[in-house]
Coordinates of C-alpha atoms in Angstrom, one line a residue:
X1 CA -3.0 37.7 -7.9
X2 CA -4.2 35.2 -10.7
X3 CA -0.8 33.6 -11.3
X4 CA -1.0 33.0 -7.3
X5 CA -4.4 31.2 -7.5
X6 CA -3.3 29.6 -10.9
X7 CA -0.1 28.0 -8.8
X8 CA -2.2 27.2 -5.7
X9 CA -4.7 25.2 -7.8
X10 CA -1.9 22.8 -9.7
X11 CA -0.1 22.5 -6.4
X12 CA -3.6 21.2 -4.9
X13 CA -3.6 18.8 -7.7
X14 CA -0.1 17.7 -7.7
X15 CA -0.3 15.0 -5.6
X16 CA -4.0 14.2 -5.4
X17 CA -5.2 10.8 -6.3
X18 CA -8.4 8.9 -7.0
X19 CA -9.2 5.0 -6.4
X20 CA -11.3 3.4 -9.5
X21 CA -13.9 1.5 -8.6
X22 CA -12.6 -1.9 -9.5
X23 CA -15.3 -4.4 -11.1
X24 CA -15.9 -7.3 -9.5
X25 CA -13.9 -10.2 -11.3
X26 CA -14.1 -13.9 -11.8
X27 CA -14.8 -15.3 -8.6
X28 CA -15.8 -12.5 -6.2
X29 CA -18.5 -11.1 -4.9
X30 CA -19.0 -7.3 -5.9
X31 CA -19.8 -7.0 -2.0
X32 CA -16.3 -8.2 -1.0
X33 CA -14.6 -6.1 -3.8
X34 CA -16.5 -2.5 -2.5
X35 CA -15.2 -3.3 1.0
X36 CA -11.2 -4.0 -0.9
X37 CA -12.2 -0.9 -2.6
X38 CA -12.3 1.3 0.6
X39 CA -9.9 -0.6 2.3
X40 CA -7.5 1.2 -0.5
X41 CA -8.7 4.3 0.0
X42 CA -8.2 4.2 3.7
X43 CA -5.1 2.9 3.6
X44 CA -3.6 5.6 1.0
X45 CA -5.6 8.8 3.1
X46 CA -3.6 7.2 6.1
X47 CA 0.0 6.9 4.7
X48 CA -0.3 10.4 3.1
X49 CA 1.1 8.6 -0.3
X50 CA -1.4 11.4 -1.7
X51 CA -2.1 15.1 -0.4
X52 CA -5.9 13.8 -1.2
X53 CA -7.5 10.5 -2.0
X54 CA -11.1 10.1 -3.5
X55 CA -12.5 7.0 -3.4
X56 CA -15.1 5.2 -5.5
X57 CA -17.9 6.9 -3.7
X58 CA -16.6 10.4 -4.1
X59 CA -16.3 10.1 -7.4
X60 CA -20.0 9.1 -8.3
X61 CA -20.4 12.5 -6.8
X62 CA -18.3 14.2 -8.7
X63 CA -19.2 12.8 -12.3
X64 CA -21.8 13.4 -14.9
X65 CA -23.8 10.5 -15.8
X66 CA -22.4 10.5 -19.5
X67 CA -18.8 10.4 -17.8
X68 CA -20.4 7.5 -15.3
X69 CA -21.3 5.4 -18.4
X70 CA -18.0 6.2 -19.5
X71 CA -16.3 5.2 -16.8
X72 CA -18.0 1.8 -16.5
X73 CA -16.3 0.4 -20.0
X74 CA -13.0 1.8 -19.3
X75 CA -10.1 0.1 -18.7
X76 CA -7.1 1.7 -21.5
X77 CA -5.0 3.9 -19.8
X78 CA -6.2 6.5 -22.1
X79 CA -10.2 6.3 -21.1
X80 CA -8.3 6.5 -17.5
X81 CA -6.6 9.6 -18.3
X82 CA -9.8 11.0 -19.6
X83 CA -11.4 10.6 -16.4
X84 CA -8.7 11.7 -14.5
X85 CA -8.7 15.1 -16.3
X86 CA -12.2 15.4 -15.9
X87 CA -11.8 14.6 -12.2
X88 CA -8.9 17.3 -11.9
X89 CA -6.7 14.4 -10.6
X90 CA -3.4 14.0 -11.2
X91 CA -3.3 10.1 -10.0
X92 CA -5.4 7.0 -10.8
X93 CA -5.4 4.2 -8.7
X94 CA -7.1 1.1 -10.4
X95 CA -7.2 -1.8 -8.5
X96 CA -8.5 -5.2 -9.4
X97 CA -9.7 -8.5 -7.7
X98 CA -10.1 -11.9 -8.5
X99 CA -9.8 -15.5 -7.9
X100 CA -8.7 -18.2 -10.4
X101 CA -8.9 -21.5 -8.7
X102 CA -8.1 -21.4 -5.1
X103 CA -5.7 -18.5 -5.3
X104 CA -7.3 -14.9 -4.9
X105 CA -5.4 -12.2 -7.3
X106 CA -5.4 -8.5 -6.2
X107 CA -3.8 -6.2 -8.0
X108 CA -2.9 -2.2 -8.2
X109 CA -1.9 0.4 -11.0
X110 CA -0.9 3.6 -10.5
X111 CA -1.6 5.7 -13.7
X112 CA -0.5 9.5 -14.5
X113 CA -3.2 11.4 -16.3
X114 CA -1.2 14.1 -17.4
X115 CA 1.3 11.6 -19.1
X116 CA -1.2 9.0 -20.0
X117 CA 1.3 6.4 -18.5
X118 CA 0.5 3.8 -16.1
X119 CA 3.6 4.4 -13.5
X120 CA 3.2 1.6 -11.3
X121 CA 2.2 -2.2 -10.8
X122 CA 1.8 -4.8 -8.7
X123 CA 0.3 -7.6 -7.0
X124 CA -0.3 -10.2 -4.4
X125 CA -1.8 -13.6 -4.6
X126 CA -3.3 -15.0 -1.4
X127 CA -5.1 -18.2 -1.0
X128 CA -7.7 -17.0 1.9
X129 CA -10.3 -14.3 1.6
X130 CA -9.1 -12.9 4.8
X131 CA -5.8 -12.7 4.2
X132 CA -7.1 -9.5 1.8
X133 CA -7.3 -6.9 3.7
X134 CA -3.2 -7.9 4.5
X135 CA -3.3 -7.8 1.0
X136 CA -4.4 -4.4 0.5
X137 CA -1.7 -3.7 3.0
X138 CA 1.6 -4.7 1.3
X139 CA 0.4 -3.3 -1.9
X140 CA -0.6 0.0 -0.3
X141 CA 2.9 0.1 1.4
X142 CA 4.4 -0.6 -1.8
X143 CA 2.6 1.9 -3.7
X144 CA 4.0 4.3 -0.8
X145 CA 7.7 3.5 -1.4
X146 CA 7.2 3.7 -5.0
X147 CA 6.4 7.6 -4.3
X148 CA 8.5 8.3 -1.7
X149 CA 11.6 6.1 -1.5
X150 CA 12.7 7.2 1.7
X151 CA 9.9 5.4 3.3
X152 CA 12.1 2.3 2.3
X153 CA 14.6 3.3 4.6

């Protein structure tokens, strides 16, 4: 009966995902980069890319305040990994924002804590602020195919 709970609980955390809170970068409001933020989350939970997403929010919840702190300095893949252990997430999402001259940059990383590897990348550069959220769109999409080719199709 163990080994059956034992399977249950890495099948559960397979496939399950968390978003980073991304910072807010040169050029944007932190405002503007919570709402991207959640519009990742949303869009992920609705394509069922993951079994289960936790966003930014969830995972103040679900952290120590030591691993908080940690979590605010951390950027290496590593530090990522580290977190997503701790989280008992197999998947971290880290997206960014920001906005060098008239262009805005949004970008996305998928990163596997077990392997320590970032998996994925990519990016979109738009030149209006509400052109994001089409943004967060493509890259979500893309993300999608990435883990299940057959969505290509």
């Amino acid at each position: 009966m163990n080994a059956m709970i034992a399977l249950m609980l890495v099948a559960s955390t397979q496939e399950t995902a968390a978003v980073f809170e991304a910072a807010s970068a040169h050029g944007v409001a932190s405002s503007l980069v919570k709402l991207i933020n959640e519009e990742v989350v949303t869009h992920l939970a609705k394509s069922k890319t993951f079994s289960k997403v936790i966003g930014s929010g969830d995972l103040k919840a679900l952290l120590s305040l030591e691993q908080q702190k940690m979590a605010l300095g951390c950027e290496q893949t590593s530090c990522l990994a580290e977190l997503g252990g701790a989280l008992g997430v197999r998947y971290l999402i880290v997206p960014s924002v920001g906005k060098i001259g008239a262009s805005y940059l949004i970008n996305l990383k998928l990163v596997d804590v077990e392997a320590v590897l970032p998996l994925w990348r990519d990016r979109r550069e738009i030149t209006k602020e509400s052109d994001l959220v089409g943004a967060v769109s493509e890259l979500s999409h893309s993300l999608h195919v990435f883990r299940h080719p057959q969505a290509a199709k």
